[in-house]
GROMACS .gro file of N, CA and C in nm:
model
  438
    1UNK      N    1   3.289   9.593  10.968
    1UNK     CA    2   3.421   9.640  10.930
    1UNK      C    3   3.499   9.680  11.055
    2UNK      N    4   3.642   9.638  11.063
    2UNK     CA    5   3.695   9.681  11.196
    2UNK      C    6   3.745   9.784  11.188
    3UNK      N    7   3.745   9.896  11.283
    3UNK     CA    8   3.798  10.042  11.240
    3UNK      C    9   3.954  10.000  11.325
    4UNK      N   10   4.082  10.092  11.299
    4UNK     CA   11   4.181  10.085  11.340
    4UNK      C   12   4.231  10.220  11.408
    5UNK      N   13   4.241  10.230  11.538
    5UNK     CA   14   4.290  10.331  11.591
    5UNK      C   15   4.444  10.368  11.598
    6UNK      N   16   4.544  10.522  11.650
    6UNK     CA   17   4.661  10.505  11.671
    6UNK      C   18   4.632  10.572  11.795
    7UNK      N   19   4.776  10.529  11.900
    7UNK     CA   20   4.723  10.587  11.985
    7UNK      C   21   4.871  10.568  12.023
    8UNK      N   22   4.883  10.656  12.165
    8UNK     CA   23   5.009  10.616  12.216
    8UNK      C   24   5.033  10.502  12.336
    9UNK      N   25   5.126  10.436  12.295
    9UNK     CA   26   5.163  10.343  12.401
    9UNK      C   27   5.141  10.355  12.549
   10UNK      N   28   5.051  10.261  12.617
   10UNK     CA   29   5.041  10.256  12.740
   10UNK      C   30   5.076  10.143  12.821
   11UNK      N   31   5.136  10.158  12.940
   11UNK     CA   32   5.162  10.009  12.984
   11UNK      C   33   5.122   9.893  12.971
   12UNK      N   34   5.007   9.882  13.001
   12UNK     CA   35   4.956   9.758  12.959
   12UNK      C   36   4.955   9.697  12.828
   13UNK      N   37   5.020   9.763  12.718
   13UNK     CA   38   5.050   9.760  12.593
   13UNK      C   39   5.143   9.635  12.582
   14UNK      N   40   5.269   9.603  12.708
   14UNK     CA   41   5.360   9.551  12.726
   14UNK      C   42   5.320   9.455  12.657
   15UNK      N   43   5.289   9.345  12.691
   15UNK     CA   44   5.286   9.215  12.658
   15UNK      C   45   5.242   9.164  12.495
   16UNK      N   46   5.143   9.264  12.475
   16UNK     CA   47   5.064   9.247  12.313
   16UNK      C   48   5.205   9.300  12.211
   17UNK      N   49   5.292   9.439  12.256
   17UNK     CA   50   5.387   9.456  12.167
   17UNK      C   51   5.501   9.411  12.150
   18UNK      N   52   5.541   9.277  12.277
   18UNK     CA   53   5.612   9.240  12.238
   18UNK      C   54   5.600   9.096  12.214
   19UNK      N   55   5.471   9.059  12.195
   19UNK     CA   56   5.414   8.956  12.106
   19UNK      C   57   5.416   8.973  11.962
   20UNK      N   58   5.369   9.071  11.947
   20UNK     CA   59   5.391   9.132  11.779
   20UNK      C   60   5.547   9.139  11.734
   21UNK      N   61   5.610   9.212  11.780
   21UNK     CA   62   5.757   9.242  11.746
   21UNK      C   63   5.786   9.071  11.727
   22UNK      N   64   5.782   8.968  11.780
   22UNK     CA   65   5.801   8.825  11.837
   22UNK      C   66   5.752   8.797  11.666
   23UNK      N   67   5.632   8.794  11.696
   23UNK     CA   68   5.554   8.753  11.539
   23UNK      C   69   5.610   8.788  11.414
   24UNK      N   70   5.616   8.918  11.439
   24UNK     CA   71   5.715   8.972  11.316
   24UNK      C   72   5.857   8.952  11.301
   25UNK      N   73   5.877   8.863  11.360
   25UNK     CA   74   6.028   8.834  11.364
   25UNK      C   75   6.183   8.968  11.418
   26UNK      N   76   6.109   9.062  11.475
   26UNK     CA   77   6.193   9.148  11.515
   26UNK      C   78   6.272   9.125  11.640
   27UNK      N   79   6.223   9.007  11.697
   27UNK     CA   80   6.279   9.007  11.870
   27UNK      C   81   6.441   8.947  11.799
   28UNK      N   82   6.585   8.985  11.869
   28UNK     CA   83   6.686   8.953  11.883
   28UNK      C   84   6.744   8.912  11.997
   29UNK      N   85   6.805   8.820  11.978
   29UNK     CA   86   6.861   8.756  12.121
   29UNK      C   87   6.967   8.889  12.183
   30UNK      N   88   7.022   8.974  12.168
   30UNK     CA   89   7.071   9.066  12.230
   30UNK      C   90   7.044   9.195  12.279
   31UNK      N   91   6.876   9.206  12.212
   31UNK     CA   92   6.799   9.278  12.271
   31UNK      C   93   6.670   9.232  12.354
   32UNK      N   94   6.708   9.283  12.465
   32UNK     CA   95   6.532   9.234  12.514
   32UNK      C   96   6.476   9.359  12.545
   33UNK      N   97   6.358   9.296  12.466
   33UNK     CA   98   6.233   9.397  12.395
   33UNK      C   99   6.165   9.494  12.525
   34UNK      N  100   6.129   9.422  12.690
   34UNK     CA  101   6.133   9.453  12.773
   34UNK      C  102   6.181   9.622  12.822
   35UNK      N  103   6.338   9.587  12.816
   35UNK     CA  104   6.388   9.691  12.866
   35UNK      C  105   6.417   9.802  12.733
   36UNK      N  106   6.403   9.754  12.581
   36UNK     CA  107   6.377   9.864  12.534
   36UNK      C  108   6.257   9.947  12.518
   37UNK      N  109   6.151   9.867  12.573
   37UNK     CA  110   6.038   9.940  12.610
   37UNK      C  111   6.044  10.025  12.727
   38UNK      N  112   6.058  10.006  12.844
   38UNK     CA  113   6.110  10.084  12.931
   38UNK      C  114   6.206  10.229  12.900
   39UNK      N  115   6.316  10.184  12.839
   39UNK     CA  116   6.387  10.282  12.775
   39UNK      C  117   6.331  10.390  12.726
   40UNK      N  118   6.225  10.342  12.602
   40UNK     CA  119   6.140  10.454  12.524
   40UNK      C  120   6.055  10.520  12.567
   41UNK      N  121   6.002  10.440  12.741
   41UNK     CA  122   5.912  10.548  12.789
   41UNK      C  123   5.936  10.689  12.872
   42UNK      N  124   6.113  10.619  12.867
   42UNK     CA  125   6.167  10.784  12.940
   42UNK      C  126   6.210  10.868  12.856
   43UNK      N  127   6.156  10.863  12.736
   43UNK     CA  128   6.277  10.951  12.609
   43UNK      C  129   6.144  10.937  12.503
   44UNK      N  130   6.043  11.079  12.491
   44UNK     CA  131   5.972  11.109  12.373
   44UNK      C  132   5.913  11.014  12.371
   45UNK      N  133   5.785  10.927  12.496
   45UNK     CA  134   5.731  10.847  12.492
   45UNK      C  135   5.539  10.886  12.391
   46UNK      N  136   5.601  11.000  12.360
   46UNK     CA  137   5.498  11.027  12.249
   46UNK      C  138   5.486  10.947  12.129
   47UNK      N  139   5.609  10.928  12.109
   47UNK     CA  140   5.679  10.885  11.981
   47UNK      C  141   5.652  10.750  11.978
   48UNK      N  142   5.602  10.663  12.046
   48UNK     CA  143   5.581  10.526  12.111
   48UNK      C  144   5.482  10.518  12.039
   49UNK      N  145   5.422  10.483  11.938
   49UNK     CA  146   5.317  10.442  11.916
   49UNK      C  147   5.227  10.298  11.883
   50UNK      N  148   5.123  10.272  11.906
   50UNK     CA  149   5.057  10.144  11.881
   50UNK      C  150   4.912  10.190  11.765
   51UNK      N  151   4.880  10.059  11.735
   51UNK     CA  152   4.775  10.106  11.630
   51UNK      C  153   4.664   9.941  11.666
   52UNK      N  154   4.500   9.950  11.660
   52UNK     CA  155   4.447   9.848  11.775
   52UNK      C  156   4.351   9.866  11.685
   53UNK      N  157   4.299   9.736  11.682
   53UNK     CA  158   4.169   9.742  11.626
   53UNK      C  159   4.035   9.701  11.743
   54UNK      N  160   3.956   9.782  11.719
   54UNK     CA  161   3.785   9.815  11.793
   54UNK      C  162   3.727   9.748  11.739
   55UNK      N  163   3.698   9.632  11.803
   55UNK     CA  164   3.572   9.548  11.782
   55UNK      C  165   3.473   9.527  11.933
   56UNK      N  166   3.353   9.482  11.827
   56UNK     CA  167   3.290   9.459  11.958
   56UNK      C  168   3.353   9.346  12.089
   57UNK      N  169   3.420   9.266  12.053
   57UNK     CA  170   3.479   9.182  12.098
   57UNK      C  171   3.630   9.225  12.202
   58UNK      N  172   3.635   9.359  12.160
   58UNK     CA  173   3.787   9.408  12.219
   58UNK      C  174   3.887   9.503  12.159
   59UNK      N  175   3.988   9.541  12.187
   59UNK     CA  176   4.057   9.604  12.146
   59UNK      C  177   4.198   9.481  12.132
   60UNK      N  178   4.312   9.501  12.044
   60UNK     CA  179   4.381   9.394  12.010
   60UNK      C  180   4.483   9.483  11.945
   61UNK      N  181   4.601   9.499  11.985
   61UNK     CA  182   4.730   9.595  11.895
   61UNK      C  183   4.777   9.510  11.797
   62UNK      N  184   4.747   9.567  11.673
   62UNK     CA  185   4.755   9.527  11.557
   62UNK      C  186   4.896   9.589  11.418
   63UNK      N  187   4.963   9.673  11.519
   63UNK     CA  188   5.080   9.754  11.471
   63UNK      C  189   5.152   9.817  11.605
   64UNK      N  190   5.252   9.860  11.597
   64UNK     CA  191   5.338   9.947  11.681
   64UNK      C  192   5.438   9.982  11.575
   65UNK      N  193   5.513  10.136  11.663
   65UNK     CA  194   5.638  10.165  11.625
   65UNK      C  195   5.680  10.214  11.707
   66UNK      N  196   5.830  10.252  11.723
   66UNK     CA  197   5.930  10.394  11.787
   66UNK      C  198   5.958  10.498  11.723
   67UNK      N  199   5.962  10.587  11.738
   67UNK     CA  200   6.031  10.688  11.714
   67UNK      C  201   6.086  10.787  11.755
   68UNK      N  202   6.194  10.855  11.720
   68UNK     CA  203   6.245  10.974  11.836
   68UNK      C  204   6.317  11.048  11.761
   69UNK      N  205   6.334  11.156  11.822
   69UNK     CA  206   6.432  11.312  11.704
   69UNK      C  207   6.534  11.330  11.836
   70UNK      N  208   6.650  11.349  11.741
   70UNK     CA  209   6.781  11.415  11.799
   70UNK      C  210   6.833  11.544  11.828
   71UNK      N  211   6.763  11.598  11.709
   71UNK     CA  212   6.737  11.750  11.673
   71UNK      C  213   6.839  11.732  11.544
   72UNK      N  214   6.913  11.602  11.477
   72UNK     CA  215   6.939  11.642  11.387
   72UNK      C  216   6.842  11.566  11.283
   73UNK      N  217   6.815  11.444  11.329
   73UNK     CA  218   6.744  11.357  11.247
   73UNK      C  219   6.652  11.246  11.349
   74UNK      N  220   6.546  11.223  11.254
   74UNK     CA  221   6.451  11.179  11.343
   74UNK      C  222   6.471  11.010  11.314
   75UNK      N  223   6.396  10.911  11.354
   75UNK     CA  224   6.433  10.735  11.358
   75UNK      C  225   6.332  10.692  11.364
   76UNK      N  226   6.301  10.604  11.345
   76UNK     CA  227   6.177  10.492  11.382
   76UNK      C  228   6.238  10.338  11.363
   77UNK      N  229   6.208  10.234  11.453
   77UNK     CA  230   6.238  10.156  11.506
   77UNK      C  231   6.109  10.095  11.524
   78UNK      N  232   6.142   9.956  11.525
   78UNK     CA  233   6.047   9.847  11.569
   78UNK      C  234   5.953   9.864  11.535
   79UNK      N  235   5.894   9.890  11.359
   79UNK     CA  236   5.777   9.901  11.337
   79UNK      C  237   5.762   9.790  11.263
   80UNK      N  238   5.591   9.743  11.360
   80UNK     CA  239   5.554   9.610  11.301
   80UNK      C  240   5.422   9.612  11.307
   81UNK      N  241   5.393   9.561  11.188
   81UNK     CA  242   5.246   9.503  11.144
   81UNK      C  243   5.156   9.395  11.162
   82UNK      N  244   5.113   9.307  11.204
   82UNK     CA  245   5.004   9.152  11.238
   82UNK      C  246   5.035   9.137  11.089
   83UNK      N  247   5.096   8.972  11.073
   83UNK     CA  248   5.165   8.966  10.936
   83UNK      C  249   4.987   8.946  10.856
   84UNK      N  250   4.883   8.909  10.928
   84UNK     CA  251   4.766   8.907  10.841
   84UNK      C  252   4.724   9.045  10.777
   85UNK      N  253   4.756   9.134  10.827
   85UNK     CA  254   4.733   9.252  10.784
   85UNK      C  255   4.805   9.394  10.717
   86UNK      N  256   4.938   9.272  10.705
   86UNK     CA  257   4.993   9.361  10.645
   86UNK      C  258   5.002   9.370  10.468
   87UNK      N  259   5.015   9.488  10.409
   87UNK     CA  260   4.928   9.538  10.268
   87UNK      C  261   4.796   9.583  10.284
   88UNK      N  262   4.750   9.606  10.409
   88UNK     CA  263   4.634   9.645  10.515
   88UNK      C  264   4.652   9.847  10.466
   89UNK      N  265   4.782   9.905  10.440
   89UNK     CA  266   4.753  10.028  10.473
   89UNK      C  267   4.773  10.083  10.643
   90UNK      N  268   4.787   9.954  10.735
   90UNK     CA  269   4.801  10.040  10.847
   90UNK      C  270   4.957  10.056  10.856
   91UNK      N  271   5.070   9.983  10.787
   91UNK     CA  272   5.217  10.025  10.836
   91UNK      C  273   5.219  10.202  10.777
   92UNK      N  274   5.158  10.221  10.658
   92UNK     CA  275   5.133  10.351  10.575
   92UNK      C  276   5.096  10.477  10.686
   93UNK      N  277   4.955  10.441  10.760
   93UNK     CA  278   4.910  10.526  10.817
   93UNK      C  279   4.991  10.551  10.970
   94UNK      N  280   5.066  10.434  11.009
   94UNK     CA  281   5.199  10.485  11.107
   94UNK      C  282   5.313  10.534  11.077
   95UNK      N  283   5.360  10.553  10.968
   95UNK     CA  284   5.454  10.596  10.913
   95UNK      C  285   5.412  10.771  10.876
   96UNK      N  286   5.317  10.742  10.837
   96UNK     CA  287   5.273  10.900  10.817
   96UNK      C  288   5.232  10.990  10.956
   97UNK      N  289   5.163  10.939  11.062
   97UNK     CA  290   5.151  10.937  11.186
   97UNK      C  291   5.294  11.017  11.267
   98UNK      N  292   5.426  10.916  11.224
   98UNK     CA  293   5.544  10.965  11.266
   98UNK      C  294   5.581  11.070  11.163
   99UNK      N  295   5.603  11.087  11.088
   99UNK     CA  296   5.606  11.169  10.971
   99UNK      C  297   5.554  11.307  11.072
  100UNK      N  298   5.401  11.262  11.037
  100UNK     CA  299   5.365  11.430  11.102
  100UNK      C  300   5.398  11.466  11.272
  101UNK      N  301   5.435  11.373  11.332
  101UNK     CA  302   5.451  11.445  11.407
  101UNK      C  303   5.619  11.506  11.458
  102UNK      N  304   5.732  11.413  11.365
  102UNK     CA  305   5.832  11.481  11.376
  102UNK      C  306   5.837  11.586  11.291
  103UNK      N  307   5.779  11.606  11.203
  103UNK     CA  308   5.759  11.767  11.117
  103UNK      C  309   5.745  11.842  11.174
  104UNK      N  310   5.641  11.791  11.317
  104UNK     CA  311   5.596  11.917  11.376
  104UNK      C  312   5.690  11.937  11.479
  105UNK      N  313   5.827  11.878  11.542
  105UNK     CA  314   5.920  11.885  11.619
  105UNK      C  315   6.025  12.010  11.552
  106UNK      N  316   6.024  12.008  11.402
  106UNK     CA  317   6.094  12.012  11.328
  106UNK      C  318   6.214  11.945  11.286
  107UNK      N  319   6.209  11.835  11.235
  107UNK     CA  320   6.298  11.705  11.227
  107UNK      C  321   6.277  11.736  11.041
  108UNK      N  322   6.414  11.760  10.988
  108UNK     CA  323   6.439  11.798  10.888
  108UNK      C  324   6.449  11.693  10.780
  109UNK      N  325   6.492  11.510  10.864
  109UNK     CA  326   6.514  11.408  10.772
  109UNK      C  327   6.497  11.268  10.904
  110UNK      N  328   6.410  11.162  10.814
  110UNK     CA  329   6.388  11.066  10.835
  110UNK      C  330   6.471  10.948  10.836
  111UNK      N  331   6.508  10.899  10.940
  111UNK     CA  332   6.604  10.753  10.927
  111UNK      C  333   6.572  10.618  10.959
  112UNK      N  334   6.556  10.544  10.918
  112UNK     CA  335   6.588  10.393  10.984
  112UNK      C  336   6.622  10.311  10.923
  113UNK      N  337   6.667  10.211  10.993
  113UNK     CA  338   6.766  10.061  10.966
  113UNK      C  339   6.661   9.934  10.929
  114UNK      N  340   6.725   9.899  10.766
  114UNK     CA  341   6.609   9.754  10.804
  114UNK      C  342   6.732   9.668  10.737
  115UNK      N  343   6.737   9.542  10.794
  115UNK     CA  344   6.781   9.410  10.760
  115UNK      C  345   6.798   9.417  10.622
  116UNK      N  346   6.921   9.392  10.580
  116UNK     CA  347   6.927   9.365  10.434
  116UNK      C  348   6.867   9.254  10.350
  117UNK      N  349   6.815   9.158  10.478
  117UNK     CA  350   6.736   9.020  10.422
  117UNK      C  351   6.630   9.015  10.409
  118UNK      N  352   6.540   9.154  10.447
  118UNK     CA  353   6.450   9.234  10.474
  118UNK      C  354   6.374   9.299  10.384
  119UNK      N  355   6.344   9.191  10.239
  119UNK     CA  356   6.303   9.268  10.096
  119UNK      C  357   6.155   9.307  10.135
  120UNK      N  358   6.072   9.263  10.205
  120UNK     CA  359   5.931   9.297  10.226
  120UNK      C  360   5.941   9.458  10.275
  121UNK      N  361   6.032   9.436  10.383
  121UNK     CA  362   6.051   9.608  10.441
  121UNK      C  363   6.068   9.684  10.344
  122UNK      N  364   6.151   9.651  10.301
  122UNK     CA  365   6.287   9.770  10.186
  122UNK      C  366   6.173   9.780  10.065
  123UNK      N  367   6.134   9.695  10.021
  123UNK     CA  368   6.021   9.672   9.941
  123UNK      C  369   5.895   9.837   9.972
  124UNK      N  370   5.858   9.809  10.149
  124UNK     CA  371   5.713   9.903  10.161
  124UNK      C  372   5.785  10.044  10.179
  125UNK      N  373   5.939  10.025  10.250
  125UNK     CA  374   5.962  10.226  10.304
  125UNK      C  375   6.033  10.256  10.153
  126UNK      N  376   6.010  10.163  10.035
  126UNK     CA  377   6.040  10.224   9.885
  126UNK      C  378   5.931  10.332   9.835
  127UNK      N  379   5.805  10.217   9.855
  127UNK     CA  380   5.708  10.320   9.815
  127UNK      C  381   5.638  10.408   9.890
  128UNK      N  382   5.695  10.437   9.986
  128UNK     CA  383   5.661  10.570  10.121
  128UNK      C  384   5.762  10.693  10.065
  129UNK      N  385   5.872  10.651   9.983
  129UNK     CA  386   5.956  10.729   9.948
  129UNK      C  387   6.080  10.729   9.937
  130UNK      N  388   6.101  10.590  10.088
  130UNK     CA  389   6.294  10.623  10.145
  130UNK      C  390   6.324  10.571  10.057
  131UNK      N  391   6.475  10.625  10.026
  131UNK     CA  392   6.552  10.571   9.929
  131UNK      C  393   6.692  10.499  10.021
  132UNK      N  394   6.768  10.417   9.991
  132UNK     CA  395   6.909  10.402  10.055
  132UNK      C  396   6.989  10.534  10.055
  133UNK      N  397   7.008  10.514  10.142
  133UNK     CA  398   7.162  10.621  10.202
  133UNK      C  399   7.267  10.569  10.164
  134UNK      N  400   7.406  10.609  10.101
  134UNK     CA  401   7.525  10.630  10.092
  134UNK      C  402   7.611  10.620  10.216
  135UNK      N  403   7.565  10.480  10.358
  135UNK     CA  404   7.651  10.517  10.469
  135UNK      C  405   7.642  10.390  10.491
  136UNK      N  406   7.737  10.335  10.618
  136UNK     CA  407   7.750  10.231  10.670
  136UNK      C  408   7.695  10.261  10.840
  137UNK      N  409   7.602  10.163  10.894
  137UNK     CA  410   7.535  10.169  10.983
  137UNK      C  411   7.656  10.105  11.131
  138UNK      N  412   7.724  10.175  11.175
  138UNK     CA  413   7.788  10.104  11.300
  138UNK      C  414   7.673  10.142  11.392
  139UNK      N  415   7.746  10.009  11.535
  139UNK     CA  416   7.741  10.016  11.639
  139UNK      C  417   7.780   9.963  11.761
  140UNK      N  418   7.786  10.007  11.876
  140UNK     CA  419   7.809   9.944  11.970
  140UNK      C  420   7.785   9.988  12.101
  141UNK      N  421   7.773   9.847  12.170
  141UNK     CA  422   7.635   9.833  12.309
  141UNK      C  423   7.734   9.848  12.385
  142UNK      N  424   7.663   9.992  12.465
  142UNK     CA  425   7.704  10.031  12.606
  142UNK      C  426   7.681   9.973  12.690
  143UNK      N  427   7.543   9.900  12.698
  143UNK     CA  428   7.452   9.826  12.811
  143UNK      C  429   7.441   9.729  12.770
  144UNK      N  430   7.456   9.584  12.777
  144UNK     CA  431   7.437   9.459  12.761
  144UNK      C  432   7.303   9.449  12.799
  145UNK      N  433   7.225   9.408  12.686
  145UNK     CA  434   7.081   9.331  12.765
  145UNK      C  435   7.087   9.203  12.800
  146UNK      N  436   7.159   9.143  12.759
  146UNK     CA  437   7.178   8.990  12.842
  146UNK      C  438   7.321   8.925  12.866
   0.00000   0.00000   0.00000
């Protein structure tokens, strides 16, 4: 049986998480994944997390996420699962992972953005709890990634 660890993001993480994000279809041509990794390691690189499975054979990141608190509300970003394993229980046990540890920041409410084309997502953070918000999501890029 393979056990699944969480742990926090370490450099050498680079390449496996943004293979995954890739897999999972999260990479966007106007973001490169690169420098938002970089980004997250100067800002609550606690919040960075990966999730790897221990085999005798190796260790292999099998999930990641972001997350970070504002002090008004907390986010998570780029959370992705190995599409073989997902209904696995591990997107659950990172979500709760972030959960407890912005509770313990004291982060009063949970946010993030998923694709409206995105029924698998909207589908799993249903039964974690989130419900839709009543808002319209703007934005706009200070920094060009490409």
């Amino acid at each position: 049986m393979t056990e699944y660890a969480i742990r926090t993001f370490e450099t050498g993480d680079t390449e496996q998480v943004v293979a995954l994000w890739t897999e999972c279809g999260l990479i966007r041509p106007w973001n490169d994944p690169n420098r938002d990794i970089a980004r997250k390691r100067t800002v609550q690189p606690e919040l960075f997390l990966v999730a790897e499975s221990v085999t005798d054979a190796g260790r292999d990141i099998v999930a990641v996420g972001m997350a970070g608190f504002d002090g008004h509300r907390g986010w998570v970003n780029y959370l992705a699962v190995k599409p073989a394993l997902q209904g696995s229980g591990l997107g659950r046990r990172l979500m709760a992972e972030f959960e407890e540890r912005l509770l313990s920041l004291g982060c009063p409410k949970l946010s993030l953005q998923v694709r409206t084309s995105n029924e698998q997502a909207l589908s799993f953070y249903e039964t974690l709890g989130y419900v839709v918000d009543p808002v319209v999501s703007m934005g706009k890029r200070l920094i060009p990634d490409v």
